[in-house]
């Protein structure tokens, strides 16, 4: 398991010692309540979240499990499905027929026929997204990272499959190194002491 958070969390299993606090920070960027006296406000502070744990949840990376998850989230009434996970092993492999069907189901049946939007993170590997079947699919929106000066974040993936760039943690240049303030898990499980 890769590090997520500042240090090992001893409440986690030995084979997965990190708390995986990434979802908490992404959730805060999306829907943190505004005017909360701690300096955060999500893009949609009046929205509600329907969190789904895919990583470590028993099926991540299995195309049938992914497809069933997408379909169940659409059936639960989600307007937007945000995916800040990368394709991992499926990079350069085509999407399965079950995943293609789930994307089509989201487009045609979500929001009472208006379509549920599916967003995917372009990724943070400084590589081209053209080989990523999730990012290049016509029914998904690929989101890369930009800096506070509206420049390319040097760690962000890139390519002609990217649909939009959104502010992220900044860059190596001091005047362009301001990140976003968001929610965090407390203690070593989170990213910051404060």
PDB file of N, CA, C and O in Angstrom, residues 75-110:
ATOM      1  N   UNK A  75     -27.968   4.498  -9.888  1.00  0.00           N
ATOM      2  CA  UNK A  75     -29.295   4.114  -9.387  1.00  0.00           C
ATOM      3  C   UNK A  75     -29.626   4.780  -8.061  1.00  0.00           C
ATOM      4  O   UNK A  75     -30.791   5.032  -7.760  1.00  0.00           O
ATOM      5  N   UNK A  76     -28.600   5.115  -7.273  1.00  0.00           N
ATOM      6  CA  UNK A  76     -28.815   5.804  -5.993  1.00  0.00           C
ATOM      7  C   UNK A  76     -29.133   7.285  -6.192  1.00  0.00           C
ATOM      8  O   UNK A  76     -29.504   7.968  -5.249  1.00  0.00           O
ATOM      9  N   UNK A  77     -28.978   7.772  -7.421  1.00  0.00           N
ATOM     10  CA  UNK A  77     -29.358   9.148  -7.725  1.00  0.00           C
ATOM     11  C   UNK A  77     -28.230  10.149  -7.818  1.00  0.00           C
ATOM     12  O   UNK A  77     -28.476  11.359  -7.806  1.00  0.00           O
ATOM     13  N   UNK A  78     -26.982   9.693  -7.941  1.00  0.00           N
ATOM     14  CA  UNK A  78     -25.864  10.620  -8.042  1.00  0.00           C
ATOM     15  C   UNK A  78     -25.940  11.441  -9.326  1.00  0.00           C
ATOM     16  O   UNK A  78     -26.237  10.915 -10.396  1.00  0.00           O
ATOM     17  N   UNK A  79     -25.687  12.744  -9.204  1.00  0.00           N
ATOM     18  CA  UNK A  79     -25.621  13.625 -10.365  1.00  0.00           C
ATOM     19  C   UNK A  79     -24.246  13.558 -11.028  1.00  0.00           C
ATOM     20  O   UNK A  79     -24.117  13.676 -12.238  1.00  0.00           O
ATOM     21  N   UNK A  80     -23.217  13.413 -10.195  1.00  0.00           N
ATOM     22  CA  UNK A  80     -21.831  13.409 -10.658  1.00  0.00           C
ATOM     23  C   UNK A  80     -21.096  12.292  -9.923  1.00  0.00           C
ATOM     24  O   UNK A  80     -21.271  12.118  -8.724  1.00  0.00           O
ATOM     25  N   UNK A  81     -20.263  11.575 -10.652  1.00  0.00           N
ATOM     26  CA  UNK A  81     -19.405  10.559 -10.040  1.00  0.00           C
ATOM     27  C   UNK A  81     -17.970  11.030 -10.202  1.00  0.00           C
ATOM     28  O   UNK A  81     -17.461  11.147 -11.315  1.00  0.00           O
ATOM     29  N   UNK A  82     -17.333  11.346  -9.071  1.00  0.00           N
ATOM     30  CA  UNK A  82     -15.944  11.798  -9.086  1.00  0.00           C
ATOM     31  C   UNK A  82     -15.025  10.611  -8.800  1.00  0.00           C
ATOM     32  O   UNK A  82     -15.204   9.902  -7.824  1.00  0.00           O
ATOM     33  N   UNK A  83     -14.040  10.423  -9.653  1.00  0.00           N
ATOM     34  CA  UNK A  83     -13.076   9.332  -9.499  1.00  0.00           C
ATOM     35  C   UNK A  83     -11.674   9.916  -9.442  1.00  0.00           C
ATOM     36  O   UNK A  83     -11.141  10.339 -10.464  1.00  0.00           O
ATOM     37  N   UNK A  84     -11.104   9.936  -8.258  1.00  0.00           N
ATOM     38  CA  UNK A  84      -9.739  10.453  -8.152  1.00  0.00           C
ATOM     39  C   UNK A  84      -8.744   9.312  -8.035  1.00  0.00           C
ATOM     40  O   UNK A  84      -7.655   9.479  -7.519  1.00  0.00           O
ATOM     41  N   UNK A  85      -9.117   8.151  -8.538  1.00  0.00           N
ATOM     42  CA  UNK A  85      -8.213   7.007  -8.591  1.00  0.00           C
ATOM     43  C   UNK A  85      -7.789   6.794 -10.035  1.00  0.00           C
ATOM     44  O   UNK A  85      -8.476   7.169 -10.964  1.00  0.00           O
ATOM     45  N   UNK A  86      -6.629   6.197 -10.191  1.00  0.00           N
ATOM     46  CA  UNK A  86      -6.108   5.967 -11.528  1.00  0.00           C
ATOM     47  C   UNK A  86      -6.405   4.566 -12.021  1.00  0.00           C
ATOM     48  O   UNK A  86      -6.890   3.723 -11.276  1.00  0.00           O
ATOM     49  N   UNK A  87      -6.085   4.305 -13.273  1.00  0.00           N
ATOM     50  CA  UNK A  87      -6.443   3.029 -13.871  1.00  0.00           C
ATOM     51  C   UNK A  87      -5.582   1.861 -13.431  1.00  0.00           C
ATOM     52  O   UNK A  87      -5.972   0.718 -13.589  1.00  0.00           O
ATOM     53  N   UNK A  88      -4.396   2.115 -12.884  1.00  0.00           N
ATOM     54  CA  UNK A  88      -3.547   1.026 -12.437  1.00  0.00           C
ATOM     55  C   UNK A  88      -3.253   0.025 -13.537  1.00  0.00           C
ATOM     56  O   UNK A  88      -2.790   0.367 -14.609  1.00  0.00           O
ATOM     57  N   UNK A  89      -3.570  -1.219 -13.310  1.00  0.00           N
ATOM     58  CA  UNK A  89      -3.214  -2.302 -14.210  1.00  0.00           C
ATOM     59  C   UNK A  89      -3.925  -2.203 -15.562  1.00  0.00           C
ATOM     60  O   UNK A  89      -3.444  -2.721 -16.560  1.00  0.00           O
ATOM     61  N   UNK A  90      -5.061  -1.523 -15.618  1.00  0.00           N
ATOM     62  CA  UNK A  90      -5.814  -1.479 -16.869  1.00  0.00           C
ATOM     63  C   UNK A  90      -5.270  -0.457 -17.856  1.00  0.00           C
ATOM     64  O   UNK A  90      -5.769  -0.341 -18.960  1.00  0.00           O
ATOM     65  N   UNK A  91      -4.238   0.289 -17.456  1.00  0.00           N
ATOM     66  CA  UNK A  91      -3.659   1.259 -18.373  1.00  0.00           C
ATOM     67  C   UNK A  91      -3.248   0.545 -19.661  1.00  0.00           C
ATOM     68  O   UNK A  91      -2.601  -0.491 -19.634  1.00  0.00           O
ATOM     69  N   UNK A  92      -3.611   1.099 -20.783  1.00  0.00           N
ATOM     70  CA  UNK A  92      -3.345   0.588 -22.127  1.00  0.00           C
ATOM     71  C   UNK A  92      -4.214  -0.619 -22.496  1.00  0.00           C
ATOM     72  O   UNK A  92      -4.103  -1.144 -23.581  1.00  0.00           O
ATOM     73  N   UNK A  93      -5.057  -1.070 -21.586  1.00  0.00           N
ATOM     74  CA  UNK A  93      -5.987  -2.139 -21.915  1.00  0.00           C
ATOM     75  C   UNK A  93      -7.352  -1.512 -22.150  1.00  0.00           C
ATOM     76  O   UNK A  93      -7.697  -0.506 -21.538  1.00  0.00           O
ATOM     77  N   UNK A  94      -8.159  -2.094 -22.998  1.00  0.00           N
ATOM     78  CA  UNK A  94      -9.491  -1.513 -23.230  1.00  0.00           C
ATOM     79  C   UNK A  94     -10.398  -1.718 -22.017  1.00  0.00           C
ATOM     80  O   UNK A  94     -10.164  -2.592 -21.187  1.00  0.00           O
ATOM     81  N   UNK A  95     -11.417  -0.891 -21.937  1.00  0.00           N
ATOM     82  CA  UNK A  95     -12.420  -1.078 -20.895  1.00  0.00           C
ATOM     83  C   UNK A  95     -13.183  -2.370 -21.181  1.00  0.00           C
ATOM     84  O   UNK A  95     -13.372  -2.757 -22.333  1.00  0.00           O
ATOM     85  N   UNK A  96     -13.646  -3.014 -20.127  1.00  0.00           N
ATOM     86  CA  UNK A  96     -14.423  -4.237 -20.310  1.00  0.00           C
ATOM     87  C   UNK A  96     -15.820  -3.881 -20.810  1.00  0.00           C
ATOM     88  O   UNK A  96     -16.272  -2.738 -20.701  1.00  0.00           O
ATOM     89  N   UNK A  97     -16.517  -4.867 -21.341  1.00  0.00           N
ATOM     90  CA  UNK A  97     -17.886  -4.619 -21.809  1.00  0.00           C
ATOM     91  C   UNK A  97     -18.787  -4.219 -20.636  1.00  0.00           C
ATOM     92  O   UNK A  97     -19.715  -3.431 -20.821  1.00  0.00           O
ATOM     93  N   UNK A  98     -18.513  -4.724 -19.431  1.00  0.00           N
ATOM     94  CA  UNK A  98     -19.327  -4.331 -18.272  1.00  0.00           C
ATOM     95  C   UNK A  98     -19.106  -2.861 -17.920  1.00  0.00           C
ATOM     96  O   UNK A  98     -20.053  -2.147 -17.585  1.00  0.00           O
ATOM     97  N   UNK A  99     -17.861  -2.385 -18.020  1.00  0.00           N
ATOM     98  CA  UNK A  99     -17.590  -0.970 -17.748  1.00  0.00           C
ATOM     99  C   UNK A  99     -18.190  -0.081 -18.837  1.00  0.00           C
ATOM    100  O   UNK A  99     -18.772   0.968 -18.540  1.00  0.00           O
ATOM    101  N   UNK A 100     -18.055  -0.500 -20.094  1.00  0.00           N
ATOM    102  CA  UNK A 100     -18.653   0.271 -21.188  1.00  0.00           C
ATOM    103  C   UNK A 100     -20.166   0.373 -20.991  1.00  0.00           C
ATOM    104  O   UNK A 100     -20.756   1.440 -21.189  1.00  0.00           O
ATOM    105  N   UNK A 101     -20.782  -0.725 -20.573  1.00  0.00           N
ATOM    106  CA  UNK A 101     -22.222  -0.717 -20.313  1.00  0.00           C
ATOM    107  C   UNK A 101     -22.590   0.194 -19.155  1.00  0.00           C
ATOM    108  O   UNK A 101     -23.607   0.896 -19.204  1.00  0.00           O
ATOM    109  N   UNK A 102     -21.750   0.223 -18.122  1.00  0.00           N
ATOM    110  CA  UNK A 102     -22.020   1.088 -16.972  1.00  0.00           C
ATOM    111  C   UNK A 102     -21.912   2.561 -17.363  1.00  0.00           C
ATOM    112  O   UNK A 102     -22.719   3.389 -16.929  1.00  0.00           O
ATOM    113  N   UNK A 103     -20.921   2.905 -18.184  1.00  0.00           N
ATOM    114  CA  UNK A 103     -20.786   4.288 -18.642  1.00  0.00           C
ATOM    115  C   UNK A 103     -21.987   4.690 -19.488  1.00  0.00           C
ATOM    116  O   UNK A 103     -22.514   5.793 -19.365  1.00  0.00           O
ATOM    117  N   UNK A 104     -22.413   3.808 -20.347  1.00  0.00           N
ATOM    118  CA  UNK A 104     -23.586   4.073 -21.178  1.00  0.00           C
ATOM    119  C   UNK A 104     -24.841   4.224 -20.305  1.00  0.00           C
ATOM    120  O   UNK A 104     -25.668   5.109 -20.540  1.00  0.00           O
ATOM    121  N   UNK A 105     -24.962   3.378 -19.299  1.00  0.00           N
ATOM    122  CA  UNK A 105     -26.091   3.462 -18.371  1.00  0.00           C
ATOM    123  C   UNK A 105     -26.098   4.814 -17.659  1.00  0.00           C
ATOM    124  O   UNK A 105     -27.151   5.452 -17.524  1.00  0.00           O
ATOM    125  N   UNK A 106     -24.927   5.269 -17.222  1.00  0.00           N
ATOM    126  CA  UNK A 106     -24.835   6.577 -16.553  1.00  0.00           C
ATOM    127  C   UNK A 106     -25.251   7.697 -17.497  1.00  0.00           C
ATOM    128  O   UNK A 106     -25.999   8.599 -17.120  1.00  0.00           O
ATOM    129  N   UNK A 107     -24.769   7.635 -18.735  1.00  0.00           N
ATOM    130  CA  UNK A 107     -25.091   8.676 -19.717  1.00  0.00           C
ATOM    131  C   UNK A 107     -26.575   8.695 -20.058  1.00  0.00           C
ATOM    132  O   UNK A 107     -27.192   9.745 -20.164  1.00  0.00           O
ATOM    133  N   UNK A 108     -27.186   7.540 -20.216  1.00  0.00           N
ATOM    134  CA  UNK A 108     -28.574   7.463 -20.683  1.00  0.00           C
ATOM    135  C   UNK A 108     -29.624   7.446 -19.586  1.00  0.00           C
ATOM    136  O   UNK A 108     -30.747   7.894 -19.806  1.00  0.00           O
ATOM    137  N   UNK A 109     -29.282   6.937 -18.412  1.00  0.00           N
ATOM    138  CA  UNK A 109     -30.290   6.763 -17.364  1.00  0.00           C
ATOM    139  C   UNK A 109     -30.109   7.672 -16.158  1.00  0.00           C
ATOM    140  O   UNK A 109     -31.056   7.894 -15.408  1.00  0.00           O
ATOM    141  N   UNK A 110     -28.893   8.165 -15.944  1.00  0.00           N
ATOM    142  CA  UNK A 110     -28.650   9.015 -14.787  1.00  0.00           C
ATOM    143  C   UNK A 110     -29.464  10.290 -14.820  1.00  0.00           C
ATOM    144  O   UNK A 110     -29.838  10.774 -15.883  1.00  0.00           O
TER     145      UNK A 110
END
